[in-house]
């Protein structure tokens, strides 16, 4: 499953941009900022089988920031769980691809999420259950910096730390923005790394657009014994396309003509830079 990670990220981002353009927008910012970590998980770190999504030995992913569902769907598509053409029913009535992930609807989705904060508790429970079973499977939890406004996250983190659940790899997407603006303005998180360390986690911060750095950080986290583990991803909301990174409000975007032109330009650039088929 070893991949050229930069190219793999480009493939995920390409599928994501095409999907959002086809749907005339959607939850762009927070989906784009987790492309690289999804690339590392599905391109190198996770155990899974797209031909058998329910494989009992698979690792589990909990996307607690469920509004980034389009990013997860793009990653699952790239990993081979379903054909790209199926994605274009996103948000339609009766779709297998609702706005937020639903484990009963989408192949490869391990947890139904979207009510912010609840995914942290789900991951804690899954990790605890796997420990009790003596399993060597991992649970990967992706949560957002804005989501950490929810007190439930910190209750779950305390549980994970108390039980030393080093099989739950906590990945915090620190993209500095949330629905209504910048996290520092809405409810200042101060140092997320310091807070996680204070809660009893082995914690490090890495560049969230550097696939190899993320992968090495996960390797180090897996080597930790007797402690909960956390990786803070220093990301940019809308990551990977400068136009969207600099957009004033990029949480959920309703595309206009200029937005569509920028997507087309990004797709052409991705194809040229990473040897992808022209899209």
CSV table of C-alpha atoms in Angstrom, one decimal:
chain,number,residue,atom,x,y,z
A,1,UNK,CA,0.0,0.0,0.0
A,2,UNK,CA,3.1,2.3,0.0
A,3,UNK,CA,2.3,5.3,-2.1
A,4,UNK,CA,4.0,8.4,-3.6
A,5,UNK,CA,2.2,10.5,-1.1
A,6,UNK,CA,2.4,13.8,-2.9
A,7,UNK,CA,0.8,12.3,-5.9
A,8,UNK,CA,-1.8,10.5,-3.8
A,9,UNK,CA,-2.8,13.8,-2.1
A,10,UNK,CA,-3.1,15.4,-5.5
A,11,UNK,CA,-5.5,12.6,-6.6
A,12,UNK,CA,-7.7,13.0,-3.5
A,13,UNK,CA,-7.7,16.8,-3.9
A,14,UNK,CA,-8.6,16.5,-7.6
A,15,UNK,CA,-11.6,14.2,-6.8
A,16,UNK,CA,-12.7,16.6,-4.1
A,17,UNK,CA,-12.5,19.7,-6.3
A,18,UNK,CA,-14.3,18.1,-9.1
A,19,UNK,CA,-17.1,16.9,-6.8
A,20,UNK,CA,-17.5,20.3,-5.2
A,21,UNK,CA,-17.6,22.0,-8.6
A,22,UNK,CA,-20.2,19.5,-9.8
A,23,UNK,CA,-22.4,20.3,-6.7
A,24,UNK,CA,-21.8,24.0,-7.1
A,25,UNK,CA,-20.0,24.2,-3.7
A,26,UNK,CA,-20.1,22.7,-0.3
A,27,UNK,CA,-17.9,22.3,2.8
A,28,UNK,CA,-14.7,23.2,1.1
A,29,UNK,CA,-12.4,24.7,3.7
A,30,UNK,CA,-12.3,21.9,6.3
A,31,UNK,CA,-12.3,19.2,3.6
A,32,UNK,CA,-9.3,20.7,1.9
A,33,UNK,CA,-7.3,21.0,5.1
A,34,UNK,CA,-7.4,17.3,5.9
A,35,UNK,CA,-6.5,16.0,2.4
A,36,UNK,CA,-2.8,15.4,3.3
A,37,UNK,CA,-3.6,13.5,6.5
A,38,UNK,CA,-6.3,11.4,4.7
A,39,UNK,CA,-3.6,10.7,2.1
A,40,UNK,CA,-1.2,9.4,4.7
A,41,UNK,CA,-3.9,7.3,6.4
A,42,UNK,CA,-5.2,5.6,3.3
A,43,UNK,CA,-2.0,5.7,1.3
A,44,UNK,CA,0.3,4.3,4.0
A,45,UNK,CA,-0.7,3.9,7.6
A,46,UNK,CA,-4.1,2.3,7.8
A,47,UNK,CA,-5.1,-1.4,7.4
A,48,UNK,CA,-8.2,-1.7,5.2
A,49,UNK,CA,-9.7,-3.6,2.3
A,50,UNK,CA,-11.9,-1.7,-0.1
A,51,UNK,CA,-13.2,-5.0,-1.4
A,52,UNK,CA,-14.4,-5.9,2.1
A,53,UNK,CA,-15.2,-2.6,3.9
A,54,UNK,CA,-16.4,-4.5,7.0
A,55,UNK,CA,-13.1,-6.5,7.3
A,56,UNK,CA,-12.8,-7.3,11.0
A,57,UNK,CA,-9.0,-6.6,11.1
A,58,UNK,CA,-9.3,-3.2,9.6
A,59,UNK,CA,-8.2,0.0,11.4
A,60,UNK,CA,-11.0,2.5,12.1
A,61,UNK,CA,-11.3,6.1,11.2
A,62,UNK,CA,-13.6,8.5,13.0
A,63,UNK,CA,-14.0,11.8,11.2
A,64,UNK,CA,-15.5,13.7,14.2
A,65,UNK,CA,-15.5,17.0,12.1
A,66,UNK,CA,-18.2,15.4,10.0
A,67,UNK,CA,-18.8,18.5,7.8
A,68,UNK,CA,-15.6,17.5,6.1
A,69,UNK,CA,-17.4,14.5,4.7
A,70,UNK,CA,-16.6,15.4,1.1
A,71,UNK,CA,-12.9,15.1,1.8
A,72,UNK,CA,-13.4,11.7,3.4
A,73,UNK,CA,-15.5,10.5,0.4
A,74,UNK,CA,-12.8,11.7,-2.0
A,75,UNK,CA,-10.2,9.7,0.0
A,76,UNK,CA,-12.4,6.6,0.0
A,77,UNK,CA,-13.0,6.9,-3.7
A,78,UNK,CA,-9.3,7.2,-4.4
A,79,UNK,CA,-8.7,4.2,-2.1
A,80,UNK,CA,-11.0,2.1,-4.3
A,81,UNK,CA,-14.1,1.8,-2.1
A,82,UNK,CA,-16.4,3.0,-4.9
A,83,UNK,CA,-16.3,4.6,-8.4
A,84,UNK,CA,-16.0,8.3,-8.7
A,85,UNK,CA,-19.2,8.7,-10.7
A,86,UNK,CA,-21.2,7.5,-7.7
A,87,UNK,CA,-20.0,10.5,-5.7
A,88,UNK,CA,-22.0,13.0,-7.7
A,89,UNK,CA,-25.2,12.1,-5.9
A,90,UNK,CA,-23.7,14.0,-2.8
A,91,UNK,CA,-26.5,15.5,-0.7
A,92,UNK,CA,-29.2,14.3,-3.1
A,93,UNK,CA,-32.3,12.6,-1.7
A,94,UNK,CA,-31.6,8.9,-1.0
A,95,UNK,CA,-27.9,9.3,-1.6
A,96,UNK,CA,-25.2,7.0,-0.2
A,97,UNK,CA,-23.2,10.2,0.3
A,98,UNK,CA,-25.0,12.5,2.8
A,99,UNK,CA,-23.5,15.8,3.8
A,100,UNK,CA,-22.0,14.2,7.0
A,101,UNK,CA,-20.7,10.6,7.0
A,102,UNK,CA,-23.1,7.8,7.9
A,103,UNK,CA,-21.8,4.3,8.5
A,104,UNK,CA,-25.1,2.8,7.4
A,105,UNK,CA,-24.9,4.4,4.0
A,106,UNK,CA,-21.4,4.7,2.7
A,107,UNK,CA,-18.8,1.8,2.2
A,108,UNK,CA,-15.7,2.5,4.2
A,109,UNK,CA,-17.3,4.9,6.7
A,110,UNK,CA,-16.7,3.5,10.2
A,111,UNK,CA,-18.6,6.1,12.3
A,112,UNK,CA,-21.6,8.3,11.8
A,113,UNK,CA,-20.5,11.8,12.7
A,114,UNK,CA,-21.4,15.5,12.4
A,115,UNK,CA,-22.7,16.5,15.8
A,116,UNK,CA,-19.5,18.1,16.8
A,117,UNK,CA,-17.7,16.6,19.8
A,118,UNK,CA,-19.4,13.3,19.7
A,119,UNK,CA,-16.8,11.6,17.5
A,120,UNK,CA,-14.2,12.0,20.2
A,121,UNK,CA,-16.4,9.9,22.5
A,122,UNK,CA,-17.0,7.3,19.7
A,123,UNK,CA,-13.3,7.0,19.2
A,124,UNK,CA,-12.6,6.6,22.9
A,125,UNK,CA,-15.2,3.8,23.2
A,126,UNK,CA,-13.8,2.0,20.1
A,127,UNK,CA,-10.3,2.3,21.4
A,128,UNK,CA,-11.2,1.0,24.8
A,129,UNK,CA,-13.2,-1.9,23.4
A,130,UNK,CA,-10.2,-2.9,21.2
A,131,UNK,CA,-7.9,-2.8,24.2
A,132,UNK,CA,-10.1,-5.0,26.2
A,133,UNK,CA,-10.1,-7.5,23.3
A,134,UNK,CA,-6.3,-7.4,23.1
A,135,UNK,CA,-6.6,-6.2,19.4
A,136,UNK,CA,-3.7,-4.6,17.6
A,137,UNK,CA,-6.0,-2.4,15.5
A,138,UNK,CA,-5.8,1.3,15.6
A,139,UNK,CA,-8.5,4.0,15.8
A,140,UNK,CA,-7.7,7.3,14.0
A,141,UNK,CA,-9.7,10.3,15.2
A,142,UNK,CA,-9.7,13.5,13.1
A,143,UNK,CA,-11.1,16.4,15.0
A,144,UNK,CA,-11.0,20.1,14.3
A,145,UNK,CA,-9.7,23.1,16.3
A,146,UNK,CA,-13.1,24.8,16.2
A,147,UNK,CA,-14.7,21.5,17.3
A,148,UNK,CA,-12.6,21.7,20.5
A,149,UNK,CA,-15.0,24.4,21.7
A,150,UNK,CA,-17.2,21.4,22.6
A,151,UNK,CA,-16.7,20.2,26.2
A,152,UNK,CA,-17.4,16.7,25.2
A,153,UNK,CA,-14.1,16.5,23.4
A,154,UNK,CA,-12.2,17.2,26.6
A,155,UNK,CA,-14.2,14.6,28.6
A,156,UNK,CA,-13.3,12.0,26.0
A,157,UNK,CA,-9.7,13.1,25.9
A,158,UNK,CA,-9.5,12.7,29.7
A,159,UNK,CA,-11.0,9.2,29.3
A,160,UNK,CA,-8.4,8.3,26.6
A,161,UNK,CA,-5.5,9.6,28.7
A,162,UNK,CA,-6.7,7.9,31.9
A,163,UNK,CA,-6.9,4.6,30.2
A,164,UNK,CA,-3.7,5.2,28.3
A,165,UNK,CA,-5.3,4.3,25.0
A,166,UNK,CA,-2.3,4.6,22.8
A,167,UNK,CA,-4.3,2.8,20.1
A,168,UNK,CA,-6.3,5.9,19.5
A,169,UNK,CA,-4.3,8.3,17.3
A,170,UNK,CA,-5.8,11.7,17.9
A,171,UNK,CA,-5.2,14.0,14.9
A,172,UNK,CA,-6.3,17.7,15.4
A,173,UNK,CA,-6.8,19.7,12.3
A,174,UNK,CA,-5.6,23.1,13.5
A,175,UNK,CA,-6.7,25.3,10.5
A,176,UNK,CA,-7.3,28.3,12.7
A,177,UNK,CA,-10.9,28.9,11.5
A,178,UNK,CA,-14.4,27.7,12.2
A,179,UNK,CA,-17.8,28.4,10.8
A,180,UNK,CA,-18.1,32.0,12.0
A,181,UNK,CA,-14.5,33.2,11.7
A,182,UNK,CA,-11.1,32.7,13.3
A,183,UNK,CA,-10.8,30.4,16.3
A,184,UNK,CA,-8.7,32.9,18.2
A,185,UNK,CA,-11.4,35.5,17.9
A,186,UNK,CA,-14.4,33.3,18.7
A,187,UNK,CA,-12.9,31.3,21.6
A,188,UNK,CA,-9.1,31.4,21.8
A,189,UNK,CA,-7.7,27.9,22.1
A,190,UNK,CA,-4.3,29.1,23.1
A,191,UNK,CA,-1.8,26.3,22.6
A,192,UNK,CA,-3.5,23.1,21.7
A,193,UNK,CA,-0.3,21.2,22.0
A,194,UNK,CA,0.2,22.4,25.6
A,195,UNK,CA,-3.4,21.6,26.5
A,196,UNK,CA,-3.1,18.1,25.2
A,197,UNK,CA,0.2,17.5,27.0
A,198,UNK,CA,-1.5,18.8,30.2
A,199,UNK,CA,-4.3,16.2,29.7
A,200,UNK,CA,-1.6,13.5,29.7
A,201,UNK,CA,-1.0,13.0,25.9
A,202,UNK,CA,2.3,12.5,24.2
A,203,UNK,CA,1.8,15.3,21.7
A,204,UNK,CA,3.7,16.9,18.8
A,205,UNK,CA,2.8,19.4,16.1
A,206,UNK,CA,3.7,18.9,12.5
A,207,UNK,CA,3.1,20.8,9.2
A,208,UNK,CA,-0.3,19.6,8.0
A,209,UNK,CA,0.6,19.9,4.3
A,210,UNK,CA,3.7,17.7,4.7
A,211,UNK,CA,2.7,14.1,4.1
A,212,UNK,CA,6.0,12.5,5.1
A,213,UNK,CA,6.2,14.6,8.3
A,214,UNK,CA,2.6,13.4,9.2
A,215,UNK,CA,3.5,9.8,8.4
A,216,UNK,CA,6.7,9.9,10.5
A,217,UNK,CA,4.7,11.5,13.4
A,218,UNK,CA,2.2,8.7,13.3
A,219,UNK,CA,5.1,6.2,13.3
A,220,UNK,CA,6.5,7.9,16.5
A,221,UNK,CA,3.0,7.9,18.1
A,222,UNK,CA,2.7,4.2,17.5
A,223,UNK,CA,6.0,3.6,19.3
A,224,UNK,CA,4.7,5.3,22.4
A,225,UNK,CA,3.8,3.0,25.3
A,226,UNK,CA,1.9,3.8,28.4
A,227,UNK,CA,0.4,7.1,27.2
A,228,UNK,CA,-2.3,8.5,25.0
A,229,UNK,CA,-1.0,10.1,21.8
A,230,UNK,CA,-1.9,13.2,19.8
A,231,UNK,CA,-0.7,14.9,16.6
A,232,UNK,CA,-1.6,18.5,16.0
A,233,UNK,CA,-1.7,19.3,12.3
A,234,UNK,CA,-0.7,22.9,11.5
A,235,UNK,CA,-3.0,23.5,8.5
A,236,UNK,CA,-4.7,26.2,6.4
A,237,UNK,CA,-8.4,26.1,5.8
A,238,UNK,CA,-8.9,25.6,2.1
A,239,UNK,CA,-5.4,24.1,1.9
A,240,UNK,CA,-3.8,23.4,-1.4
A,241,UNK,CA,-5.4,26.2,-3.5
A,242,UNK,CA,-4.2,29.7,-2.7
A,243,UNK,CA,-7.4,31.3,-3.9
A,244,UNK,CA,-9.5,29.3,-1.4
A,245,UNK,CA,-6.9,29.6,1.4
A,246,UNK,CA,-7.3,33.4,1.1
A,247,UNK,CA,-11.1,33.5,0.7
A,248,UNK,CA,-12.7,35.5,3.5
A,249,UNK,CA,-15.3,32.9,4.3
A,250,UNK,CA,-14.3,29.4,3.1
A,251,UNK,CA,-16.1,27.1,5.6
A,252,UNK,CA,-18.9,26.3,3.2
A,253,UNK,CA,-18.8,27.9,-0.2
A,254,UNK,CA,-21.5,28.5,-2.8
A,255,UNK,CA,-19.5,28.7,-6.0
A,256,UNK,CA,-19.7,31.6,-8.3
A,257,UNK,CA,-18.2,31.9,-11.8
A,258,UNK,CA,-14.8,33.0,-10.5
A,259,UNK,CA,-14.7,30.1,-8.0
A,260,UNK,CA,-15.4,27.7,-10.8
A,261,UNK,CA,-12.6,29.2,-12.9
A,262,UNK,CA,-10.2,28.8,-10.0
A,263,UNK,CA,-11.2,25.2,-9.5
A,264,UNK,CA,-10.5,24.6,-13.2
A,265,UNK,CA,-7.1,26.2,-12.9
A,266,UNK,CA,-6.3,24.2,-9.8
A,267,UNK,CA,-7.2,20.9,-11.6
A,268,UNK,CA,-5.0,21.8,-14.5
A,269,UNK,CA,-2.1,22.6,-12.2
A,270,UNK,CA,-2.6,19.4,-10.2
A,271,UNK,CA,-2.7,17.3,-13.4
A,272,UNK,CA,0.5,18.9,-14.8
A,273,UNK,CA,2.5,18.9,-11.5
A,274,UNK,CA,1.7,15.3,-10.5
A,275,UNK,CA,1.3,13.5,-13.8
A,276,UNK,CA,-2.4,13.0,-13.4
A,277,UNK,CA,-4.7,12.5,-16.3
A,278,UNK,CA,-6.0,15.8,-17.6
A,279,UNK,CA,-9.4,16.4,-15.9
